[in-house]
Amino acid sequence: MKEKLRKFLRILSVEISAMEEGIVVLLDSTSERHDRREITEYVWTENSALLRHELQILKAIHEEVDHLSAESFSSVDEARIAVLSILTERSDAPKALHGFFQRRMEKIYRYIDEE
C-alpha cells in the first residue's frame, strides 16, 4: 500500500508541474499576442495578472503536496482527502482547481490500481 501511496503522490506532483507549465505557456502566448497588438494593453494586463496569480497559488499548493509523506496515510483515499483539504484551506484558490485535482487524482488512482 505504501508503494501505491508513493506512486500516487509522485504522479500527482508531475501532474501539478504540467499544469504550472501550461500556465507559463499561456502567459507567453498572451504576451506574444500583446506584442503583435492582437489584444489591448488592458486585456493583456488583466489576463497576465490573473495567470501569474494562479501560477503563484498552484506553486504554493504544489509545495504543500510535495511535503506530504506516504507514511502519513493508510490509504490513497486518505491522501486524496488531504490534498483536497489543502485546496479548501486556500480561499484564494480558483474553484476550477478543485475539479482539476479531483479528476487528476481519480485518473492517477485508476492507473496505480491497475498495476
CSV table of C-alpha atoms in Angstrom, one decimal:
chain,number,residue,atom,x,y,z
A,1,MET,CA,0.0,0.0,0.0
A,2,LYS,CA,2.8,2.4,0.8
A,3,GLU,CA,4.3,1.9,-2.6
A,4,LYS,CA,0.9,2.9,-4.2
A,5,LEU,CA,0.8,5.9,-2.0
A,6,ARG,CA,4.3,7.0,-3.0
A,7,LYS,CA,3.4,6.5,-6.7
A,8,PHE,CA,0.2,8.4,-6.2
A,9,LEU,CA,2.0,11.4,-4.7
A,10,ARG,CA,4.8,11.3,-7.2
A,11,ILE,CA,2.5,11.2,-10.2
A,12,LEU,CA,0.3,14.0,-8.7
A,13,SER,CA,3.4,16.1,-8.4
A,14,VAL,CA,4.2,15.6,-12.0
A,15,GLU,CA,0.6,16.5,-13.0
A,16,ILE,CA,0.9,19.7,-11.0
A,17,SER,CA,4.2,20.5,-12.7
A,18,ALA,CA,2.5,20.0,-16.1
A,19,MET,CA,-0.3,22.4,-15.1
A,20,GLU,CA,2.3,25.0,-14.0
A,21,GLU,CA,4.0,24.6,-17.4
A,22,GLY,CA,0.6,25.1,-19.1
A,23,ILE,CA,0.1,28.4,-17.3
A,24,VAL,CA,3.6,29.6,-18.3
A,25,VAL,CA,2.7,28.7,-21.9
A,26,LEU,CA,-0.5,30.7,-21.6
A,27,LEU,CA,1.5,33.7,-20.2
A,28,ASP,CA,3.9,33.5,-23.1
A,29,SER,CA,1.1,33.3,-25.6
A,30,THR,CA,-0.7,36.3,-24.0
A,31,SER,CA,2.5,38.3,-24.1
A,32,GLU,CA,3.1,37.4,-27.8
A,33,ARG,CA,-0.4,38.4,-28.7
A,34,HIS,CA,0.0,41.7,-26.9
A,35,ASP,CA,3.3,42.3,-28.7
A,36,ARG,CA,1.5,41.6,-32.1
A,37,ARG,CA,-1.2,44.0,-31.0
A,38,GLU,CA,-3.9,41.3,-31.1
A,39,ILE,CA,-5.0,42.2,-27.7
A,40,THR,CA,-5.2,45.5,-25.9
A,41,GLU,CA,-3.0,46.6,-23.0
A,42,TYR,CA,-5.9,46.3,-20.7
A,43,VAL,CA,-6.7,42.7,-21.7
A,44,TRP,CA,-3.0,41.8,-21.5
A,45,THR,CA,-2.6,43.3,-18.1
A,46,GLU,CA,-5.7,41.7,-16.7
A,47,ASN,CA,-5.0,38.2,-18.2
A,48,SER,CA,-1.3,38.2,-17.3
A,49,ALA,CA,-2.1,39.3,-13.7
A,50,LEU,CA,-4.7,36.6,-13.3
A,51,LEU,CA,-2.4,33.9,-14.8
A,52,ARG,CA,0.5,35.0,-12.6
A,53,HIS,CA,-1.7,34.9,-9.5
A,54,GLU,CA,-3.0,31.4,-10.4
A,55,LEU,CA,0.6,30.2,-11.0
A,56,GLN,CA,1.7,31.5,-7.6
A,57,ILE,CA,-1.2,29.7,-5.9
A,58,LEU,CA,-0.5,26.5,-7.8
A,59,LYS,CA,3.2,26.6,-6.9
A,60,ALA,CA,2.2,27.0,-3.2
A,61,ILE,CA,-0.2,24.1,-3.4
A,62,HIS,CA,2.5,22.1,-5.2
A,63,GLU,CA,5.0,22.7,-2.4
A,64,GLU,CA,2.5,21.6,0.2
A,65,VAL,CA,1.6,18.4,-1.8
A,66,ASP,CA,5.4,17.7,-2.2
A,67,HIS,CA,5.7,17.8,1.6
A,68,LEU,CA,3.1,15.1,2.1
A,69,SER,CA,4.6,11.7,3.0
A,70,ALA,CA,3.1,8.4,2.0
A,71,GLU,CA,3.9,7.1,5.5
A,72,SER,CA,1.4,9.6,6.9
A,73,PHE,CA,-1.5,7.9,5.2
A,74,SER,CA,-3.1,4.5,5.5
A,75,SER,CA,-4.8,4.6,2.0
A,76,VAL,CA,-4.8,6.5,-1.2
A,77,ASP,CA,-8.3,7.8,-0.4
A,78,GLU,CA,-6.8,9.4,2.8
A,79,ALA,CA,-4.1,11.1,0.7
A,80,ARG,CA,-6.7,12.4,-1.8
A,81,ILE,CA,-8.7,13.9,1.1
A,82,ALA,CA,-5.5,15.6,2.4
A,83,VAL,CA,-4.8,17.1,-1.0
A,84,LEU,CA,-8.4,18.4,-1.3
A,85,SER,CA,-8.1,19.9,2.2
A,86,ILE,CA,-5.0,21.8,1.1
A,87,LEU,CA,-7.1,23.3,-1.7
A,88,THR,CA,-10.1,24.0,0.6
A,89,GLU,CA,-7.8,25.8,3.1
A,90,ARG,CA,-6.7,28.2,0.4
A,91,SER,CA,-9.5,30.7,0.0
A,92,ASP,CA,-7.7,32.3,-3.0
A,93,ALA,CA,-7.6,29.1,-5.0
A,94,PRO,CA,-9.8,29.2,-8.1
A,95,LYS,CA,-12.7,26.8,-7.9
A,96,ALA,CA,-11.6,25.2,-11.2
A,97,LEU,CA,-8.6,23.8,-9.4
A,98,HIS,CA,-10.8,21.6,-7.2
A,99,GLY,CA,-12.2,19.9,-10.3
A,100,PHE,CA,-8.8,19.6,-11.9
A,101,PHE,CA,-7.4,17.9,-8.8
A,102,GLN,CA,-10.3,15.6,-8.4
A,103,ARG,CA,-10.2,14.4,-12.0
A,104,ARG,CA,-6.4,14.0,-12.0
A,105,MET,CA,-6.4,12.1,-8.7
A,106,GLU,CA,-9.1,9.8,-9.9
A,107,LYS,CA,-7.2,9.1,-13.1
A,108,ILE,CA,-4.0,8.5,-11.1
A,109,TYR,CA,-5.8,6.2,-8.7
A,110,ARG,CA,-7.2,4.1,-11.6
A,111,TYR,CA,-3.7,3.9,-13.1
A,112,ILE,CA,-1.9,2.7,-10.0
A,113,ASP,CA,-4.8,0.4,-9.1
A,114,GLU,CA,-4.4,-1.4,-12.5
A,115,GLU,CA,-0.7,-2.1,-11.9
